[in-house]
Coordinates of C-alpha atoms in Angstrom, one line a residue:
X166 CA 0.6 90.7 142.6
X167 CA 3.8 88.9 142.7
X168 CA 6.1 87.9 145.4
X169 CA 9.5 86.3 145.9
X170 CA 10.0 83.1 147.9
X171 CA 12.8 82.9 150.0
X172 CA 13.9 79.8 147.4
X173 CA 13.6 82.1 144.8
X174 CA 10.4 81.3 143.0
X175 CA 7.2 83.6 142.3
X176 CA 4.6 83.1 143.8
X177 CA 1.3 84.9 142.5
X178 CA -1.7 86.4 143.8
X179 CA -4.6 86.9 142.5
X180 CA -8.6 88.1 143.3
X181 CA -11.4 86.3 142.1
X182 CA -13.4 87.9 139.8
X183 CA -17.1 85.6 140.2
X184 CA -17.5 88.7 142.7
X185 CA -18.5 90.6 139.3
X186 CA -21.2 88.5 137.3
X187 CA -20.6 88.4 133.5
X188 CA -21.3 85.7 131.3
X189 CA -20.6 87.0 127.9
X190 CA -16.8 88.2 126.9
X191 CA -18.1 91.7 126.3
X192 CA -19.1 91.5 130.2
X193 CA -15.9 89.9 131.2
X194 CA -14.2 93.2 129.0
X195 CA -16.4 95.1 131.3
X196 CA -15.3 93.8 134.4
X197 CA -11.7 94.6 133.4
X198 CA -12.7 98.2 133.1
X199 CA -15.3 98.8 135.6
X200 CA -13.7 97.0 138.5
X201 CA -10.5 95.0 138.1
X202 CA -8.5 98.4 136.8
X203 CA -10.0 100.3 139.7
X204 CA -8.5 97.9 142.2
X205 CA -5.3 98.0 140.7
X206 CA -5.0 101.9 141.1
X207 CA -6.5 101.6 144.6
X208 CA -3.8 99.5 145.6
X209 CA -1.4 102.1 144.2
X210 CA 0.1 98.6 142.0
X211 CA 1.5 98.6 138.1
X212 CA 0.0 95.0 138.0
X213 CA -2.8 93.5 139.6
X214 CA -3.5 89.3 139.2
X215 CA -6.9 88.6 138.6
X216 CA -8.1 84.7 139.0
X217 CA -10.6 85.2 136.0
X218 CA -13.9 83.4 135.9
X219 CA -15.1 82.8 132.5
X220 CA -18.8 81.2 132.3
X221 CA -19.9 79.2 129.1
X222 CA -20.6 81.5 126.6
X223 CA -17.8 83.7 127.3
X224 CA -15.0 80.7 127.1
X225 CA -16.6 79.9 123.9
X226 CA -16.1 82.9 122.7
X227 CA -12.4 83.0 123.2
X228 CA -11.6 79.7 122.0
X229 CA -13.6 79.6 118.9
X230 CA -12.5 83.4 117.8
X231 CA -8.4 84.0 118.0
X232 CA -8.9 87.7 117.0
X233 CA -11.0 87.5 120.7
X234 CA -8.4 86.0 122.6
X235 CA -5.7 88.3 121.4
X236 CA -7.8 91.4 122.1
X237 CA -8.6 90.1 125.7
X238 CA -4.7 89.7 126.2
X239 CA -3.8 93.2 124.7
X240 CA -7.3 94.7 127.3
X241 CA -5.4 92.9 130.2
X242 CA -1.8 94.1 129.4
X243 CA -3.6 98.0 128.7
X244 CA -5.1 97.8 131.9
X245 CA -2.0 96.3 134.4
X246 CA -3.8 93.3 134.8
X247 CA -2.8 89.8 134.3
X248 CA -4.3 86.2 134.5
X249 CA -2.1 83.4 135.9
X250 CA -5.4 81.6 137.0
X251 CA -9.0 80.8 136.2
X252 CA -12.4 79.8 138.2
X253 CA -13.6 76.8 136.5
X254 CA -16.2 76.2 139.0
X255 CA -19.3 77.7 138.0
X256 CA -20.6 77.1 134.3
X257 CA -22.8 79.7 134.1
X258 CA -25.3 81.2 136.1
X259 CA -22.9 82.2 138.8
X260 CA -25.0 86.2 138.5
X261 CA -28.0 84.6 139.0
X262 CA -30.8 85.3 141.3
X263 CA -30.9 81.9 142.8
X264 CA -27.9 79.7 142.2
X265 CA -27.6 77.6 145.0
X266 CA -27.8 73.7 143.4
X267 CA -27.3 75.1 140.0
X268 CA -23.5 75.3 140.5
X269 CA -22.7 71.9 140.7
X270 CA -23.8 71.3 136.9
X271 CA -22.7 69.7 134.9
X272 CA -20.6 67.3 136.9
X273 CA -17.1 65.4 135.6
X274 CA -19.8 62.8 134.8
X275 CA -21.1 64.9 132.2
X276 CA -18.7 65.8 128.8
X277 CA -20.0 69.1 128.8
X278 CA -17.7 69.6 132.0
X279 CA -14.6 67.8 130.4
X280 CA -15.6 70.2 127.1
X281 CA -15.8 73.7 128.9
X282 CA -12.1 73.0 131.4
X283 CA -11.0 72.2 128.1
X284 CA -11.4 75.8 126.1
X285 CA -10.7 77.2 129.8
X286 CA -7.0 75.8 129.6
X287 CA -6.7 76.5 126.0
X288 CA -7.7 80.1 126.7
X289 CA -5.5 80.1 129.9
X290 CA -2.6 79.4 127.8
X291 CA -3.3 82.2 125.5
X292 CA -3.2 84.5 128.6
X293 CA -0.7 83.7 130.6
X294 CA 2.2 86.5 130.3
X295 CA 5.1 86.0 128.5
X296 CA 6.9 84.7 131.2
X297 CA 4.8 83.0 133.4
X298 CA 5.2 79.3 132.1
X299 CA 2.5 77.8 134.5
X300 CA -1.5 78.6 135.0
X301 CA -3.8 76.8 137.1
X302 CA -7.6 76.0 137.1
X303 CA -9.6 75.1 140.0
X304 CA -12.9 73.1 139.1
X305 CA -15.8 71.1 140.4
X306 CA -14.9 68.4 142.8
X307 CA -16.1 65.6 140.6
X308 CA -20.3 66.2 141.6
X309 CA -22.7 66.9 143.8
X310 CA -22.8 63.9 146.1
X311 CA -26.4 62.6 145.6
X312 CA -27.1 60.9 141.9
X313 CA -23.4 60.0 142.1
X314 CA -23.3 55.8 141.5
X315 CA -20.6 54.0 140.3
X316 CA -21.2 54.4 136.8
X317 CA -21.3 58.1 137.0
X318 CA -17.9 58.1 138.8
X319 CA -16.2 55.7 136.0
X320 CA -17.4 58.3 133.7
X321 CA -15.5 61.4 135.9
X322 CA -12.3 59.7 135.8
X323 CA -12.2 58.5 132.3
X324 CA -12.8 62.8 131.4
X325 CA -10.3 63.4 134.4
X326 CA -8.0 60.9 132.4
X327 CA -8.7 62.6 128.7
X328 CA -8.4 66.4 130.1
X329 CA -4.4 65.0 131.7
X330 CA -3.8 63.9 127.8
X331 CA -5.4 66.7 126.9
X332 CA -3.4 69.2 128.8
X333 CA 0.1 67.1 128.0
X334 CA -0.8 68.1 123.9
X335 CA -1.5 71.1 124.9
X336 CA 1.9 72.0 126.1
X337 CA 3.2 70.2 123.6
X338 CA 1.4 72.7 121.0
X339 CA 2.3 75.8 123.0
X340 CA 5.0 75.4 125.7
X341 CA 2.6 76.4 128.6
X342 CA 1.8 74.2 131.3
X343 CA -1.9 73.8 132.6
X344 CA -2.7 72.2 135.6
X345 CA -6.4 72.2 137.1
X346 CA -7.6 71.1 140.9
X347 CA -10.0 69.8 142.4
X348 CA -11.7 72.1 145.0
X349 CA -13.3 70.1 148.1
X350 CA -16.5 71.2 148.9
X351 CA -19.0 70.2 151.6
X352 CA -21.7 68.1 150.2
X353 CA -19.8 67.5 147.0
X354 CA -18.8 63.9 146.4
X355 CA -14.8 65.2 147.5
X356 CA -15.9 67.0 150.4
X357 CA -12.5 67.1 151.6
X358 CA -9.0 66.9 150.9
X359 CA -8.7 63.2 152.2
X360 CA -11.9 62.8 150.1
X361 CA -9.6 64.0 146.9
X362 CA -6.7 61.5 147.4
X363 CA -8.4 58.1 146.0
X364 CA -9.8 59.5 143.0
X365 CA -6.8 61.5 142.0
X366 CA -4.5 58.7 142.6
X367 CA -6.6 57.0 140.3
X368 CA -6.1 59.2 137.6
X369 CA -2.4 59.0 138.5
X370 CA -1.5 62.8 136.6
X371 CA 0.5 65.4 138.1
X372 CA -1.6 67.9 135.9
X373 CA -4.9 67.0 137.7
X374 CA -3.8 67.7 142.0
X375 CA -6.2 69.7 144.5
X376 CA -7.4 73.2 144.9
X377 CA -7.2 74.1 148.9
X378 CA -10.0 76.4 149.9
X379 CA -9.4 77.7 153.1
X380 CA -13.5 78.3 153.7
X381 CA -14.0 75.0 152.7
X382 CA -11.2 73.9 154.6
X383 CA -12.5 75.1 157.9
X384 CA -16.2 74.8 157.0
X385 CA -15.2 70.9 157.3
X386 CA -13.8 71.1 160.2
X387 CA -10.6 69.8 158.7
X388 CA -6.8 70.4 160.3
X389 CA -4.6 72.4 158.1
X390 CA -1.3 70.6 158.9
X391 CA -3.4 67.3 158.4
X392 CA -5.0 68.0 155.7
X393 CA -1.8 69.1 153.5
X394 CA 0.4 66.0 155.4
X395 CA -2.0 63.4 153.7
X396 CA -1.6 65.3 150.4
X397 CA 2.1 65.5 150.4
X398 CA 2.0 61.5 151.2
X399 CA -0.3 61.0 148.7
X400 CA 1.6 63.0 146.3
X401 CA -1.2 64.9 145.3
X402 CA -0.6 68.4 143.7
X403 CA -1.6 71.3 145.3
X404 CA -2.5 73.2 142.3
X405 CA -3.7 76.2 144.0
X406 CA -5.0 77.7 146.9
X407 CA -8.1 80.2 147.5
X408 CA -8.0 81.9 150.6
X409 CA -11.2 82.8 151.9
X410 CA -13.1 82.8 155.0
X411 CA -16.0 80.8 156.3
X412 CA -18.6 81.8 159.3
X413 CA -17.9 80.9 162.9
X414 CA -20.7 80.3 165.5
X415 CA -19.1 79.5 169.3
X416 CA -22.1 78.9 170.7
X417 CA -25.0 77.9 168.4
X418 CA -27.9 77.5 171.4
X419 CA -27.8 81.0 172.1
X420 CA -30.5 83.0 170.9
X421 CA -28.9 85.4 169.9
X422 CA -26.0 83.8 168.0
X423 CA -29.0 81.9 165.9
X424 CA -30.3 85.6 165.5
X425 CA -27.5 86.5 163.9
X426 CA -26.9 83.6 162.0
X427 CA -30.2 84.2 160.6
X428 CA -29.1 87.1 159.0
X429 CA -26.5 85.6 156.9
X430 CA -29.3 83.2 155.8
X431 CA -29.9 84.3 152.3
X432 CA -31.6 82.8 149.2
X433 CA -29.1 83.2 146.2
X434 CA -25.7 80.8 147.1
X435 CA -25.8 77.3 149.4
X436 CA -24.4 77.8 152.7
X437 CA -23.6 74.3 153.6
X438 CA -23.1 74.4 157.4
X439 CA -21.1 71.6 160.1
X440 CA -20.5 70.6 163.7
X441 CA -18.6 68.5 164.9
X442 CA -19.5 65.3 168.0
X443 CA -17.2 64.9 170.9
X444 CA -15.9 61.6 168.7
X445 CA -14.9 64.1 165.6
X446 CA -17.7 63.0 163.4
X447 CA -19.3 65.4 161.0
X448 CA -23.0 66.4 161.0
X449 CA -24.4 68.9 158.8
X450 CA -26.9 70.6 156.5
X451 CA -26.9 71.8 152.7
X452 CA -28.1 75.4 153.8
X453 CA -28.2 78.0 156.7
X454 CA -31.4 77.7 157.0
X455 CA -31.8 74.3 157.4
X456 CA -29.8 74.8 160.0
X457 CA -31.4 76.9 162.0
X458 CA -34.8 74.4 161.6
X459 CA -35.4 73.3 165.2
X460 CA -33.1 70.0 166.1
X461 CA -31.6 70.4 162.4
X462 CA -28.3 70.3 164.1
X463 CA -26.6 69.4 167.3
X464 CA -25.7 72.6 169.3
X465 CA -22.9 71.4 171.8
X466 CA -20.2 72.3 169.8
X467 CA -19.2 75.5 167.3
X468 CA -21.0 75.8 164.0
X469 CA -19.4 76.7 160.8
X470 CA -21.1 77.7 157.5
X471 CA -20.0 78.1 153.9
X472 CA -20.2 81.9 153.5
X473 CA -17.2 83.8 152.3
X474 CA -16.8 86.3 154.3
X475 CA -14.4 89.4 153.9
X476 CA -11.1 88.7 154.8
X477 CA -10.5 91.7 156.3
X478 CA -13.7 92.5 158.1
X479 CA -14.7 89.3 160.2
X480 CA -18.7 89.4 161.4
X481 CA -19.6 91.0 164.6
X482 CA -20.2 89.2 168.1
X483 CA -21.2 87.3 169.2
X484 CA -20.3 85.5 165.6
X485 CA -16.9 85.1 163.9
X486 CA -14.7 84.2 160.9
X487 CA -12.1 81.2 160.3
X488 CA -9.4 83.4 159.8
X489 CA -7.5 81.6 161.6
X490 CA -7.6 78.4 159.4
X491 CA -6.7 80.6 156.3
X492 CA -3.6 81.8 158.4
X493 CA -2.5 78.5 159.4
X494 CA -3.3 76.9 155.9
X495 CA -1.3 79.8 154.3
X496 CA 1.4 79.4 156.3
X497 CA 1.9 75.8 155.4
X498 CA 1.6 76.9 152.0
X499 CA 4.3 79.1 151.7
X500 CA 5.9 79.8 154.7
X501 CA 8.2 76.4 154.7
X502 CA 11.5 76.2 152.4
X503 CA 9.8 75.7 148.9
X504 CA 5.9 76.5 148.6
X505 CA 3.2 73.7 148.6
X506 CA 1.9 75.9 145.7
X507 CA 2.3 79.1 143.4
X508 CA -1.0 80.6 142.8
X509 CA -3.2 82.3 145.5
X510 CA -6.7 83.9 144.9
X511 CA -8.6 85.9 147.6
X512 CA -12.3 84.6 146.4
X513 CA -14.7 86.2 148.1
X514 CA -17.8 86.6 145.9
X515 CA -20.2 87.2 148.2
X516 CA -20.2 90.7 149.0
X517 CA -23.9 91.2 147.6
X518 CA -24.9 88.5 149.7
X519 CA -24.2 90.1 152.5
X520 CA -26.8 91.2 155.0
X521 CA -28.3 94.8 154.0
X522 CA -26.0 96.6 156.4
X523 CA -22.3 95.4 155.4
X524 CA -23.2 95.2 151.5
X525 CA -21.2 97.8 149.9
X526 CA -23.6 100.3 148.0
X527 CA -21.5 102.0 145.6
X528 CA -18.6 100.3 142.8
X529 CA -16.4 102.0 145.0
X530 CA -17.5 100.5 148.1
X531 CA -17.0 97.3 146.6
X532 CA -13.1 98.2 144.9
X533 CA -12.0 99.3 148.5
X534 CA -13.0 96.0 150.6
X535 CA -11.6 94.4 147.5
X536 CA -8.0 95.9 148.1
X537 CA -7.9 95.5 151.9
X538 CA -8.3 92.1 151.3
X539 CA -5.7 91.9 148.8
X540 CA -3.8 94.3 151.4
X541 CA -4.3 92.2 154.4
X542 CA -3.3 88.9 151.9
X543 CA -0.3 90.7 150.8
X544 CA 0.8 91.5 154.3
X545 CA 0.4 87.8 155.4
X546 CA 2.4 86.6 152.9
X547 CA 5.3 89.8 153.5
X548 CA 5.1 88.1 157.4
X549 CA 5.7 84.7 156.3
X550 CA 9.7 86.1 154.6
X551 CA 8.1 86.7 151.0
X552 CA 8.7 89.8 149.5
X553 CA 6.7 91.5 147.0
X554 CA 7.8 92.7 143.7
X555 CA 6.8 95.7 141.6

């Protein structure tokens, strides 16, 4: 979906498509069919953005095999669908039964990371319509933060540093322009955006900026006009944004708000979870669960965890989402004169992770909460003075 800033410029949004596990190309050209086209018509668009996820072997795939890449182009363009972005966060795996840890490897430290973001933006250049001149790829936020020494962060920002030269040849080579950011996670090394600024200055490339989940964001506990006032100082690019939201507990001593934490508690994806001290500082866990362990946690102040949660559908009492954060963080974004950034992605891609009861049961379940997410993120933007185009 595209939109028109009041300065004139697109701005493009897109859905995430880890929501649909695949991890060879003939699964991706699956997805397309089964579940990206159906959106599309649900939403009554010509063309729908995806933010594409590509694991290992389907990346591969595509960048060793031209007569590949071309097909997947003419299968988007077929189907009204088109790729502006990619997520570059998970490797592979992402379908798995258990992924939790799994997903943070390999880290920048490793050259198979610097390897795979490379095919990704030579793929992404192969995708991106004929007159989109930009795409985007969020990644890993350098690594997991234990096992990360000195030695291992020298090694990031050298590959940070090649993948910038990298991405300069590239659009030398092909006139496209690939930028990739950084997505703060908690319990990642760059847990949050002020976490991003010293290693990105160091690699001192307008290529390589930050990717501003708003989940994330608010699992962190971090202010959205805070956090995006120390980028723009910094002069760190906001590459991209992913709006999604994270799960809000008021009152975390309450029996029952633990009850139904509990339920959210679930043993495929980590659910990092925060409070906050009456001084600001941060406490947390790696998982719900842990959590919930007796003492794990102080219990004077709100809870957040790292679940995406559907946009449009927040949990019931006595929990929440951090919708709020998203708006305020999107507003920011592109509600000022120019936008902070160009390319949005609704990434929710826990809908099977669910608890039992809100899991949708059918493809179609899962293509209409889908579009009223995209329909509630296109009517946020429409409220902020963009306007959509056709």
């Amino acid at each position: 979906m595209r939109f028109r800033h009041p300065d004139g410029s697109t701005v493009h949004l897109a859905y995430c498509t880890n929501v649909h596990p695949a991890e060879s190309l003939d699964g991706v050209l699956a997805q397309l069919r089964e579940h990206c086209e159906p959106v599309r018509r649900r939403l009554g668009r010509d063309r729908l953005g995806i933010g594409l996820w590509l694991a290992r072997d389907a990346a591969h795939a595509l960048v060793t095999d031209p007569a590949a890449l071309r097909g997947l182009r003419g299968e988007l363009e077929r189907r009204g669908l088109e790729v502006v972005t990619l997520n570059g966060f998970p490797y592979e795996g992402f379908g798995a039964q258990e992924v939790k840890y799994r997903v943070y490897t390999p880290d920048w430290a490793d050259p198979e990371r610097l390897e795979h973001t490379t095919s990704l933006a030579r793929v992404l250049a192969g995708l991106l319509p004929d007159d989109a001149g930009e795409g985007t790829i969020s990644t890993l936020p350098l690594a997991w933060r234990t096992a990360y020494d000195d030695a291992r962060a020298d090694k990031a920002r050298t590959a940070l540093a090649t993948l910038a030269e990298r991405l300069d040849a590239l659009q030398e080579l092909t006139g496209r322009s690939i930028r990739i950011g950084l997505e703060p996670e908690p319990g990642c090394v760059v847990e949050t955006t002020r976490d991003a600024i010293a290693p990105l200055t160091a690699v001192g490339h307008d290529r390589i900026g930050v990717c501003v989940d708003t989940c994330h964001l608010a699992t962190s506990f971090e202010d959205p006009d805070t956090a995006l006032d120390a980028l723009t100082a910094a002069r760190i690019p906001i590459v991209k944004s992913q709006l999604s939201a994270a799960l809000h507990a008021e009152e975390p001593s309450r029996p029952t708000v633990r009850q139904a934490l509990a339920a959210f508690a679930e043993p495929r994806f980590l659910h990092q979870t925060r409070t906050t001290t009456p001084n600001g500082a941060l406490h947390g866990t790696d998982d719900l669960d842990e959590a919930l362990a007796e003492d794990a946690l102080p219990v004077t102040a709100p809870w957040r965890a790292h679940f995406h949660v559907p946009l449009h559908a927040a949990p019931a009492a006595p929990l929440t989402s951090t919708m709020q954060v998203l708006k305020q963080t999107l507003a920011r974004l592109v509600g000022g004169p120019h936008p902070l950034t160009r390319h949005l992605e609704v990434e929710t891609y826990t809908w099977q992770a669910l608890p039992p009861e809100l899991r949708p049961r059918a493809r179609a379940q899962l293509t209409d909460g889908i579009a009223a997410e995209l329909t509630l993120a296109r009517d946020l933007l429409t409220d902020l003075g963009l306007k959509e185009l056709p």
